[in-house]
Short mmCIF file of N, CA and C in Angstrom, two decimals:
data_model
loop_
_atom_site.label_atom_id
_atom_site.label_comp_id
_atom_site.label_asym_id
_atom_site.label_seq_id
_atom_site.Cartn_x
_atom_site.Cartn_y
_atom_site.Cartn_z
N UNK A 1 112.02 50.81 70.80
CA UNK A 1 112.07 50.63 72.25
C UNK A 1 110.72 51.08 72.82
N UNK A 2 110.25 50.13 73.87
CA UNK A 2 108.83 50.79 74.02
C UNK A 2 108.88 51.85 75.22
N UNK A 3 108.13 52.81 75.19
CA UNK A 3 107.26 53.93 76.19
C UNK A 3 108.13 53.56 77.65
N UNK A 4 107.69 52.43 77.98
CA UNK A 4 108.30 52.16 79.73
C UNK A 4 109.84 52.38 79.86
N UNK A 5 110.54 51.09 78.94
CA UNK A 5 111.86 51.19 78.79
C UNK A 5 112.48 52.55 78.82
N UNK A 6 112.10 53.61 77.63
CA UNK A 6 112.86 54.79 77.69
C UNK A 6 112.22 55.57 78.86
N UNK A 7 111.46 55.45 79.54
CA UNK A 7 111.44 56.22 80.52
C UNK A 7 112.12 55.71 81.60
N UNK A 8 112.44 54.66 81.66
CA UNK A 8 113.21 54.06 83.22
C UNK A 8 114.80 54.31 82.78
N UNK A 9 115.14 54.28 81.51
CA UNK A 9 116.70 54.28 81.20
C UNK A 9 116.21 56.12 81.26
N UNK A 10 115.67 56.65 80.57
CA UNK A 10 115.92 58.38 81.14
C UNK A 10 116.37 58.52 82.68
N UNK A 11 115.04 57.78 83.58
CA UNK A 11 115.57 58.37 84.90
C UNK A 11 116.59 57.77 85.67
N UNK A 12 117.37 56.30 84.93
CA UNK A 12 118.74 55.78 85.56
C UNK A 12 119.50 56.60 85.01
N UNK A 13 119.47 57.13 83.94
CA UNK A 13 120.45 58.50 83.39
C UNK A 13 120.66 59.14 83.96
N UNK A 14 119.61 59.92 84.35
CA UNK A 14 119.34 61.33 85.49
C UNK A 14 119.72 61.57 87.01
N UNK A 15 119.32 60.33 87.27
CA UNK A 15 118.82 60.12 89.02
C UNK A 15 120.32 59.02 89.12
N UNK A 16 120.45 58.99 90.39
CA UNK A 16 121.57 58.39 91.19
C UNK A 16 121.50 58.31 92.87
N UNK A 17 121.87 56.91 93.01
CA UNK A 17 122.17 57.18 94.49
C UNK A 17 123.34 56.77 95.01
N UNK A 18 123.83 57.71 95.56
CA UNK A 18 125.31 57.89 96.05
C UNK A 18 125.34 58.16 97.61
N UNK A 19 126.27 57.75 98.36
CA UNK A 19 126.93 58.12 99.69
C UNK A 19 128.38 58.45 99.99
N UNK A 20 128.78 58.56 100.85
CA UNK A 20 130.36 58.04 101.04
C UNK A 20 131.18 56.56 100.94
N UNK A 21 132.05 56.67 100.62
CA UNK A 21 132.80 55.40 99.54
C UNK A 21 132.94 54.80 101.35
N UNK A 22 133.20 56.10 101.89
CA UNK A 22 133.95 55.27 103.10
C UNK A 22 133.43 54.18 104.50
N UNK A 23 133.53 53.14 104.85
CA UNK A 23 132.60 52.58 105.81
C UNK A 23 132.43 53.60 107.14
N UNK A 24 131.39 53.65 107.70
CA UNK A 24 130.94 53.97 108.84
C UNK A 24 131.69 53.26 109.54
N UNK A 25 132.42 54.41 111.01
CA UNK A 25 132.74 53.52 112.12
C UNK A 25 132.31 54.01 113.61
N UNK A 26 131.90 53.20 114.24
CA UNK A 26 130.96 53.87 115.59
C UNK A 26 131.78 52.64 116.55
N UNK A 27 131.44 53.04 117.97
CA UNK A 27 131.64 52.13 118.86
C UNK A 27 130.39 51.73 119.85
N UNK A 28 130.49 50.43 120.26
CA UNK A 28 128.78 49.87 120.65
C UNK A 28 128.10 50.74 121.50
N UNK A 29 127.18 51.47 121.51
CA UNK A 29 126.59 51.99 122.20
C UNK A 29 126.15 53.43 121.49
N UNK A 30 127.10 54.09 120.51
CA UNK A 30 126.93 55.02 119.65
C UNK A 30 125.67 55.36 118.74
N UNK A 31 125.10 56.09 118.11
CA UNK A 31 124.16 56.28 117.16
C UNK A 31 125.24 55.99 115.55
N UNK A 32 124.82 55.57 114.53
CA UNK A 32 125.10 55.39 113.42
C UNK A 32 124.36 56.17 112.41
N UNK A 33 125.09 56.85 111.59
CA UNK A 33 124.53 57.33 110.50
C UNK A 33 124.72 56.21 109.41
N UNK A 34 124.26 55.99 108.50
CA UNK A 34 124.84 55.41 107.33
C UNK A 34 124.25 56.59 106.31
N UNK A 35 125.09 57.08 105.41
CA UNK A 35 124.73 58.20 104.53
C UNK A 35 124.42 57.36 102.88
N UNK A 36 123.15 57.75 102.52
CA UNK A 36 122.39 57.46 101.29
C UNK A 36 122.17 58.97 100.60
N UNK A 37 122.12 59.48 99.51
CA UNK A 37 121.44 60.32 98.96
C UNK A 37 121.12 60.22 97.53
N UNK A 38 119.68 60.82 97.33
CA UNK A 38 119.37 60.90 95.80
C UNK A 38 120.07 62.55 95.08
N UNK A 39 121.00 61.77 93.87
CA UNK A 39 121.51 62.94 93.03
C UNK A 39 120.88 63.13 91.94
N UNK A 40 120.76 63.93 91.08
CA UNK A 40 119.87 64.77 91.93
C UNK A 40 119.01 64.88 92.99
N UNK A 41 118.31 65.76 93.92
CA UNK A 41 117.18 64.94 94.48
C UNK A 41 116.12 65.03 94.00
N UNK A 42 115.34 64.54 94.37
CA UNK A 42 113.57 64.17 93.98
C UNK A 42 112.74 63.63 94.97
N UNK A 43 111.92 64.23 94.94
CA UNK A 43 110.72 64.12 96.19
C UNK A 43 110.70 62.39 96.15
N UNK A 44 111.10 61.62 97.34
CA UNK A 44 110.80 60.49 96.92
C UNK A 44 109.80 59.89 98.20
N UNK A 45 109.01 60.78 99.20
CA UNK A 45 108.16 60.82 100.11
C UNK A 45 106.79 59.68 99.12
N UNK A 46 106.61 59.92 97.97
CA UNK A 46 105.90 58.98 97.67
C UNK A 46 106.33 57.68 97.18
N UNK A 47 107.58 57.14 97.13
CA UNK A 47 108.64 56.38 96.29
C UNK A 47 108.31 55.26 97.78
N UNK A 48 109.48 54.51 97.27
CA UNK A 48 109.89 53.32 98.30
C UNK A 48 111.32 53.34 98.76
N UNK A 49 111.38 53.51 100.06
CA UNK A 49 113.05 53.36 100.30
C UNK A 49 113.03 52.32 101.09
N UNK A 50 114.41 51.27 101.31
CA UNK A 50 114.65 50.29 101.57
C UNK A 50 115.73 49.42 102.05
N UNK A 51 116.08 49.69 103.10
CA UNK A 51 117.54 49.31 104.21
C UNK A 51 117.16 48.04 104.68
N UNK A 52 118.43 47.58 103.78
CA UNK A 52 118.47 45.49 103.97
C UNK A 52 120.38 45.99 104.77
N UNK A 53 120.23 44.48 105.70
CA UNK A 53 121.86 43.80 105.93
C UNK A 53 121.57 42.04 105.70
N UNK A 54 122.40 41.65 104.96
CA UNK A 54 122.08 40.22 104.90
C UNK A 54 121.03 39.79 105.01
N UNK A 55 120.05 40.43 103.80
CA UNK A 55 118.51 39.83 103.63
C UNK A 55 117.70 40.50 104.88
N UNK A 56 118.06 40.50 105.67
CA UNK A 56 116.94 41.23 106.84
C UNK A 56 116.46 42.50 106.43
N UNK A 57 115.05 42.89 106.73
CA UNK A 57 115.19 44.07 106.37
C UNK A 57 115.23 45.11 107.80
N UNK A 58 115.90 46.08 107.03
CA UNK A 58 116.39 47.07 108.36
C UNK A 58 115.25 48.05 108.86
N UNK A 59 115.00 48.74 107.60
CA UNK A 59 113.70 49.80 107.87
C UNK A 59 113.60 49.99 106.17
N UNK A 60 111.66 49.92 105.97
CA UNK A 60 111.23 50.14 105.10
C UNK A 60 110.26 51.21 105.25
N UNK A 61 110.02 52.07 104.22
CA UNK A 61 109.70 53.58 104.35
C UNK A 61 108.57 54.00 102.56
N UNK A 62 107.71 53.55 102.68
CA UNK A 62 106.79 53.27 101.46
C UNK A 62 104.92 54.54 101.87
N UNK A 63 104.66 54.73 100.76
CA UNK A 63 103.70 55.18 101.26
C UNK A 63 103.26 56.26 101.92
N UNK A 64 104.33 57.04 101.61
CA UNK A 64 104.66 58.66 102.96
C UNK A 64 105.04 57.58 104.35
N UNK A 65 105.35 56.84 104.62
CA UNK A 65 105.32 56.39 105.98
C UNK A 65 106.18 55.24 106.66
N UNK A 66 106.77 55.01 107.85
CA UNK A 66 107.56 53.98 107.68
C UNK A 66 106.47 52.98 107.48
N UNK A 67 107.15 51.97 107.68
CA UNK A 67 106.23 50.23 107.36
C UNK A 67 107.15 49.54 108.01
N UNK A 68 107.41 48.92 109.23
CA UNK A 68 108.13 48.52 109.90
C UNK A 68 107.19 47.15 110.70
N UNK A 69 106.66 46.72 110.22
CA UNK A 69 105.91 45.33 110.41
C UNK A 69 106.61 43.93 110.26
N UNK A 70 107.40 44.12 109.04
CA UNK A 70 108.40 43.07 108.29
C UNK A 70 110.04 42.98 108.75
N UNK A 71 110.01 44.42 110.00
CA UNK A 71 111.35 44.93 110.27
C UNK A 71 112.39 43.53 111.32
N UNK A 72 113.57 42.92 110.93
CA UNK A 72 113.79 41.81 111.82
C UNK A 72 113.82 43.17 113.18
N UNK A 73 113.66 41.87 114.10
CA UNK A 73 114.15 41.85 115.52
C UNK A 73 114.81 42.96 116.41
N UNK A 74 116.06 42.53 115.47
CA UNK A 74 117.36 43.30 116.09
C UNK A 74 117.04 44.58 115.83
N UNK A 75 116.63 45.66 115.12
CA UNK A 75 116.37 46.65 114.63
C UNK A 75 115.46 47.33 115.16
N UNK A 76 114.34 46.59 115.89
CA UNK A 76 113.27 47.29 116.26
C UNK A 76 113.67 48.19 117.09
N UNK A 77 112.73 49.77 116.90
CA UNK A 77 112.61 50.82 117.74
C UNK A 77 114.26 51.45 117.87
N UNK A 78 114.70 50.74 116.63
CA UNK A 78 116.39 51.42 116.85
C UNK A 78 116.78 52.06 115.16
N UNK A 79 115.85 52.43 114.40
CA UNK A 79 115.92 52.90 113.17
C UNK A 79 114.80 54.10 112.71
N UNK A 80 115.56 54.87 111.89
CA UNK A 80 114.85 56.08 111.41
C UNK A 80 115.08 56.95 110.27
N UNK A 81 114.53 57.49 109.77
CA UNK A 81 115.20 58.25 108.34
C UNK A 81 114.92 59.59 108.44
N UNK A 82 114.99 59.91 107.73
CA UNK A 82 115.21 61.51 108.12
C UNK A 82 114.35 62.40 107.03
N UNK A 83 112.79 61.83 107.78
CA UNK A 83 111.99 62.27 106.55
C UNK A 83 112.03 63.66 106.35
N UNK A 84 112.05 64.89 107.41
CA UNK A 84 112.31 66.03 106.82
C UNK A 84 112.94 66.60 105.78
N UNK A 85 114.05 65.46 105.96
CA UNK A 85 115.11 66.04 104.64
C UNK A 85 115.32 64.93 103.25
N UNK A 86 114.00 64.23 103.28
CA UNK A 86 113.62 63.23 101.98
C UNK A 86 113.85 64.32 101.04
N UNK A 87 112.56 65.27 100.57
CA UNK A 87 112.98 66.26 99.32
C UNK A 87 114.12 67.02 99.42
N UNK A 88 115.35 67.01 100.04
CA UNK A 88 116.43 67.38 99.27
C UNK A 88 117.25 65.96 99.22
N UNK A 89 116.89 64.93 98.95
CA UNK A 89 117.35 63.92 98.49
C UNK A 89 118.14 63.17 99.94
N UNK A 90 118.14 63.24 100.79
CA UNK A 90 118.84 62.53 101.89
C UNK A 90 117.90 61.47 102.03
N UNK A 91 118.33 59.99 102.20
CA UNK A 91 117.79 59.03 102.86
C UNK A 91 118.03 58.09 103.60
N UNK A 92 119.21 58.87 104.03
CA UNK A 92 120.11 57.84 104.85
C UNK A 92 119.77 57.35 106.26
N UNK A 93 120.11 56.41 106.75
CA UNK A 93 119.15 55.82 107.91
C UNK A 93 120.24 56.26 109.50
N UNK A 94 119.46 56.48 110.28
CA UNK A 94 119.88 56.01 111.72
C UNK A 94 119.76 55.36 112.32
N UNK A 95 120.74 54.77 113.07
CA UNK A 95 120.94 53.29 113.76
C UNK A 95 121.37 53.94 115.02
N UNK A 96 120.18 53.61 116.06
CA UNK A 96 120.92 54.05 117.40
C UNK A 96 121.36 52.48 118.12
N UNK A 97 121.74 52.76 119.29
CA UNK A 97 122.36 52.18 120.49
C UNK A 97 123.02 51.01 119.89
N UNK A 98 124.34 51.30 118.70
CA UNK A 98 124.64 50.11 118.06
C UNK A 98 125.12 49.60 118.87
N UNK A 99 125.29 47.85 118.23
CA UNK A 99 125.50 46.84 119.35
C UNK A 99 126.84 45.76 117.94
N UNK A 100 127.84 45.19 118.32
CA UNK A 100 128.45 44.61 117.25
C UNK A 100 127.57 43.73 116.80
N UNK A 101 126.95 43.08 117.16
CA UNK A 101 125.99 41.76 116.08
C UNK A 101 125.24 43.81 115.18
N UNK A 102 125.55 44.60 115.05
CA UNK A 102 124.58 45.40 114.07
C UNK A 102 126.06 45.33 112.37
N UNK A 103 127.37 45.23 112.95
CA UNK A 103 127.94 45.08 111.72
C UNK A 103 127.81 44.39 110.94
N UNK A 104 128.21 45.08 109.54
CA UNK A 104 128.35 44.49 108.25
C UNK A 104 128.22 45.14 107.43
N UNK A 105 127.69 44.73 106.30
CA UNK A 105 126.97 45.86 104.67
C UNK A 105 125.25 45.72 104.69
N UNK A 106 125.51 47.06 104.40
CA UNK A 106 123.60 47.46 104.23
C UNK A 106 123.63 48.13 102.82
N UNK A 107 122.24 47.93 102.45
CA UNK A 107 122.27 48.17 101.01
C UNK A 107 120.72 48.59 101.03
N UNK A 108 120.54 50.35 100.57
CA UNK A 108 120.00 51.16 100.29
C UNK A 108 119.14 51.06 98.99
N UNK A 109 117.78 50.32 99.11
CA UNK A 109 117.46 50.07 97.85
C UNK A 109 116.07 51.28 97.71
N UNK A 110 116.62 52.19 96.17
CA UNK A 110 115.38 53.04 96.55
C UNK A 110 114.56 52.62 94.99
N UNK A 111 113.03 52.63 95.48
CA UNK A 111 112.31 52.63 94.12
C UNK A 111 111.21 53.52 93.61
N UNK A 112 110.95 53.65 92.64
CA UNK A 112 109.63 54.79 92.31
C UNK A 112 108.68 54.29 91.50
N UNK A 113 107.38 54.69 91.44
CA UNK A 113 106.40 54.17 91.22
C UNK A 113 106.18 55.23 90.35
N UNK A 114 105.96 54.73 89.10
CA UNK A 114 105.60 55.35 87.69
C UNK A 114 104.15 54.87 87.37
N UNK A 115 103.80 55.59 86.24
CA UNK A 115 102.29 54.99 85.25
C UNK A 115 102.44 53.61 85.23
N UNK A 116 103.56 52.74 84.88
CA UNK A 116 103.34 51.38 84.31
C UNK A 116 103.79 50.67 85.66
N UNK A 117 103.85 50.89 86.82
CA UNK A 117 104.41 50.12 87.75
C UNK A 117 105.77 50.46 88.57
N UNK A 118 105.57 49.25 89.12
CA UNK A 118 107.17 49.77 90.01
C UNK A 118 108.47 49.23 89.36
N UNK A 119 109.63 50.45 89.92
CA UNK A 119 110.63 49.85 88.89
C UNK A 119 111.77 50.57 89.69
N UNK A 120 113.19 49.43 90.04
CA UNK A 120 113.86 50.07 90.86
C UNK A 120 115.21 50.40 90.29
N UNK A 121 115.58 52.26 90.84
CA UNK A 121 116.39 52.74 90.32
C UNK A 121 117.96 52.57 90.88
N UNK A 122 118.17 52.12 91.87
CA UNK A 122 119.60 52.02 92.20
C UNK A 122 119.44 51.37 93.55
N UNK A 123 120.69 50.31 93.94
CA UNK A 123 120.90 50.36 94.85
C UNK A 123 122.16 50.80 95.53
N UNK A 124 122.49 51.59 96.78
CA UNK A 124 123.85 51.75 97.48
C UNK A 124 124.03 51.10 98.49
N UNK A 125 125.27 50.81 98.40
CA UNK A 125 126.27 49.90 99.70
C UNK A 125 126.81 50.49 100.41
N UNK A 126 126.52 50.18 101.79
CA UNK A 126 127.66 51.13 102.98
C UNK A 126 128.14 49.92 103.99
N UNK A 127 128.81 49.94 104.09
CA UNK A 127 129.63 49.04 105.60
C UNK A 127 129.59 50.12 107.43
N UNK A 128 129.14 49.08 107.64
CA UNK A 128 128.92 49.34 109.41
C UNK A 128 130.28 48.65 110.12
N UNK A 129 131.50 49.49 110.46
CA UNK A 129 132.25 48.88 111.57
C UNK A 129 131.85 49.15 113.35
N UNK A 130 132.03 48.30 114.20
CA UNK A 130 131.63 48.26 115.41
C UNK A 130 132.86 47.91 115.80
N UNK A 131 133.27 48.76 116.42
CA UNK A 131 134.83 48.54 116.94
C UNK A 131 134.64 48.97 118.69
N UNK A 132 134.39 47.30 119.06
CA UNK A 132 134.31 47.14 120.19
C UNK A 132 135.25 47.90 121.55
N UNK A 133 136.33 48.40 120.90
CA UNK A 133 137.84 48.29 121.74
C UNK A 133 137.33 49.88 122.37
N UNK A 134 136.47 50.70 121.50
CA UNK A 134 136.06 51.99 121.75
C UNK A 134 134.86 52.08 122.60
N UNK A 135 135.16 52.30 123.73
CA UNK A 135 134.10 53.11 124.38
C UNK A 135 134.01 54.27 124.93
N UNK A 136 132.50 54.59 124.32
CA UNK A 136 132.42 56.07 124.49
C UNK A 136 131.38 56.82 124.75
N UNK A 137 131.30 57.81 125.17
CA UNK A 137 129.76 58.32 124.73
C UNK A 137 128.51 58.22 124.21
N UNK A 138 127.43 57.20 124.81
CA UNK A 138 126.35 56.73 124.06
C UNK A 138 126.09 58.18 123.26
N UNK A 139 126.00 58.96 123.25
CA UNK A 139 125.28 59.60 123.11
C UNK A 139 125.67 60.55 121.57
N UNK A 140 127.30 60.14 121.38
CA UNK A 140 127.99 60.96 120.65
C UNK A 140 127.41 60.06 118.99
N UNK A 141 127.21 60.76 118.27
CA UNK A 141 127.23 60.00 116.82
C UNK A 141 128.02 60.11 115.73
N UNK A 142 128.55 59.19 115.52
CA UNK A 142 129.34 59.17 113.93
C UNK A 142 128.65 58.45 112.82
N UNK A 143 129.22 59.21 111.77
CA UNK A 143 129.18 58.73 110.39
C UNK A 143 130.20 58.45 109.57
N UNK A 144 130.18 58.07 108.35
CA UNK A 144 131.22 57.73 107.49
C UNK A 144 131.90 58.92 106.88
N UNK A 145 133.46 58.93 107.26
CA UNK A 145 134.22 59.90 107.03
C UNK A 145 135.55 59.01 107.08
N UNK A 146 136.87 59.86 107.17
CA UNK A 146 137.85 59.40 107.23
C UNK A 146 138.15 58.06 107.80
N UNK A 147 139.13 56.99 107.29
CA UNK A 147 139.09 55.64 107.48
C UNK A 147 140.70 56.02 108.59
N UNK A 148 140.57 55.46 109.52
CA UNK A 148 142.64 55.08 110.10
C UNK A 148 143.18 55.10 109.40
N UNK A 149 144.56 55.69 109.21
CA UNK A 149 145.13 55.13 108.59
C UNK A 149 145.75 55.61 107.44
N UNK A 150 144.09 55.61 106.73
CA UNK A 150 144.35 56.34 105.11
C UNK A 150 145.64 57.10 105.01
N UNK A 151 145.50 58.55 106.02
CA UNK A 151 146.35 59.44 105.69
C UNK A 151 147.85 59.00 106.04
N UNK A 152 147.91 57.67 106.53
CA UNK A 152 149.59 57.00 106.68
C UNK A 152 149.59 56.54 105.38
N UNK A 153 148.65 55.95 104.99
CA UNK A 153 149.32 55.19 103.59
C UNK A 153 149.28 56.45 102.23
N UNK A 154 148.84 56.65 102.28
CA UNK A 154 148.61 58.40 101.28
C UNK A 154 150.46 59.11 101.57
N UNK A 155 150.73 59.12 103.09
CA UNK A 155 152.44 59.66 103.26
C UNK A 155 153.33 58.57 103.60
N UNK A 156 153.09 57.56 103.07
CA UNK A 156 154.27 56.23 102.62
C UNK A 156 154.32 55.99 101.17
N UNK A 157 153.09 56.32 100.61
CA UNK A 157 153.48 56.23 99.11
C UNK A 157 153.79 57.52 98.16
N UNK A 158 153.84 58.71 98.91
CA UNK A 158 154.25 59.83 98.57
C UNK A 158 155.74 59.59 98.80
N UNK A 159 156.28 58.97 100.01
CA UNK A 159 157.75 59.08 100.14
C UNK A 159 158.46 57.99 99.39
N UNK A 160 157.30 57.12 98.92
CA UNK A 160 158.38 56.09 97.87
C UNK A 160 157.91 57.15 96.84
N UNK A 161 157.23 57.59 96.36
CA UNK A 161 157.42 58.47 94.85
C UNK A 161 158.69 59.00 95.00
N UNK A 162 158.87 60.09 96.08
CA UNK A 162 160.42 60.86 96.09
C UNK A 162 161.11 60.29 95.72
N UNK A 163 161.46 59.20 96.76
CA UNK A 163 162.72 58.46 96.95
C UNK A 163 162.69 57.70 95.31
N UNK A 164 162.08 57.09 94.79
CA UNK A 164 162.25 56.72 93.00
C UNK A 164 162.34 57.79 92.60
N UNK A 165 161.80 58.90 92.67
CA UNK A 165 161.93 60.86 91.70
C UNK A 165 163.50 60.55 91.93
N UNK A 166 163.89 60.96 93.45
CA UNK A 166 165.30 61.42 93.47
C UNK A 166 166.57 59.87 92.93
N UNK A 167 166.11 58.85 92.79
CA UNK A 167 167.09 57.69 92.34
C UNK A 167 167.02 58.19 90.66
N UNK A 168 165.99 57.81 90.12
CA UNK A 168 165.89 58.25 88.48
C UNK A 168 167.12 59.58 88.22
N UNK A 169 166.90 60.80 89.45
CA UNK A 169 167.32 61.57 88.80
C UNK A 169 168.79 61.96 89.23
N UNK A 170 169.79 61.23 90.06
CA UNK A 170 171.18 60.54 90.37
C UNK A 170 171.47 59.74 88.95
N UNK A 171 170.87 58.72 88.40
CA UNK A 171 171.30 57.79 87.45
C UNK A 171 171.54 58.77 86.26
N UNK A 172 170.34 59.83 85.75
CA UNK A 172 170.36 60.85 85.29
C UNK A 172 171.66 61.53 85.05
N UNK A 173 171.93 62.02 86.05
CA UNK A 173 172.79 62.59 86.17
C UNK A 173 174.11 61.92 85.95
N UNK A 174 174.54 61.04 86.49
CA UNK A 174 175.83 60.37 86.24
C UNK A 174 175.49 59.50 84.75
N UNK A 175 174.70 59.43 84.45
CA UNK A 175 174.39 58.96 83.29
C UNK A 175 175.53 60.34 81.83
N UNK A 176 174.33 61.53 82.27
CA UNK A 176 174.80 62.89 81.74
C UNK A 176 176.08 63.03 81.70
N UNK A 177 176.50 63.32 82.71
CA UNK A 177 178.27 63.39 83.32
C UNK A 177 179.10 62.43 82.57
N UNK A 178 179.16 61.63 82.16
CA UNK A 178 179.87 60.31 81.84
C UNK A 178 179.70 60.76 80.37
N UNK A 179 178.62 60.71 79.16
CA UNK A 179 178.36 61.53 77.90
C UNK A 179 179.33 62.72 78.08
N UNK A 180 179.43 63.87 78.82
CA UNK A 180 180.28 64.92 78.23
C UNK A 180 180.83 65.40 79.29
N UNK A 181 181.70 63.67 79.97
CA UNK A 181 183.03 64.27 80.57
C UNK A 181 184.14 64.45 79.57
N UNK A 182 185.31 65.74 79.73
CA UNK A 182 186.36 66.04 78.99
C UNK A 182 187.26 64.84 78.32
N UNK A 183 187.13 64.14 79.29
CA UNK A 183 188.54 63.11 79.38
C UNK A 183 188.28 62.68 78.03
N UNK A 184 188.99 62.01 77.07
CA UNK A 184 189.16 61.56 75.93
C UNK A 184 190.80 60.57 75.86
N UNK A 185 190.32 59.65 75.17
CA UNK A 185 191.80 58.53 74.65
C UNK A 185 192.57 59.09 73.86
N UNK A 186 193.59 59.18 74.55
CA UNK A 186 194.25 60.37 73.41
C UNK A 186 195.48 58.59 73.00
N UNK A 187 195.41 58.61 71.77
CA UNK A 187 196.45 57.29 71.41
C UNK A 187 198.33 57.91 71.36
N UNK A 188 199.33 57.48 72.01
CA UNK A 188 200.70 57.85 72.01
C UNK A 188 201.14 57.12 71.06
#
């Protein structure tokens, strides 16, 4: 295997980028987090980071610096990263004054620049909901955390577990009972 190869499969070994499983939900006018991080972290202030939604790019961040020349439209002067906290691995972007044309999936592409070139180590997926029906507080910001809901369906399928626990263990039982009831055929 040559020199390059094992060094790029070492650091897909090592390195990871992870967020919350769960989609972001904000209402129009809100700030958006979308959460990215490098696991371990690693200084990636000299690396390339890279926030696409459907091919557009959102904000690109190369060079110690943004690069926001190539940035579509919709995005301008409404995105940011959080370079202070690049070396402990955070790279997750902010999206202010969301608007619903900002939903969908964005995908976190980060890369690093080695001896032999560039070579990219992961990408992450987050979903943006814009749930129009909410208005609120420009000013207030959310991120991706708990989804609606979840915790109803988490205590509907806990109460069908019971309810099958406690049927199994009725059949059980009269099952038992019936094996070593007294009664016996006595022949006259």
């Amino acid at each position: 295997m040559d020199l390059m190869l094992q060094a790029g499969l070492f650091f897909l070994a090592v390195h990871s980028v992870a967020g919350s499983h769960q989609p972001v939900k904000v209402g129009p006018g809100q700030d958006a987090i979308l959460p990215c991080h490098l696991e371990p972290p690693f200084h990636v202030t000299t690396q390339m980071v890279e926030w696409k939604r459907d091919g557009q790019q959102v904000h690109l961040f190369r060079s110690k610096a943004d690069s926001l020349d190539d940035q579509d439209e919709n995005f301008r002067n409404r995105t940011s990263l959080f370079q202070d906290e690049m070396d402990k691995g955070n790279i997750s972007l902010k999206l202010t004054n969301v608007t619903e044309v900002d939903a969908g999936n964005y995908t976190c592409h980060v890369r690093f620049k080695n001896e032999y070139g560039l070579f990219e180590v992961r990408i992450y997926n987050v979903t943006l909901i814009v749930d129009g029906g909410t208005r609120t507080d420009p000013t207030n910001t959310l991120s991706g955390g708990d989804v609606t809901g979840r915790d109803t369906a988490t205590a509907v399928i806990v109460v069908i577990i019971i309810i099958i626990i406690i049927i199994i263990i009725i059949i059980a039982a009269r099952f038992t009972f019936y094996l070593i009831s007294p009664f016996k055929c006595i022949s006259i």
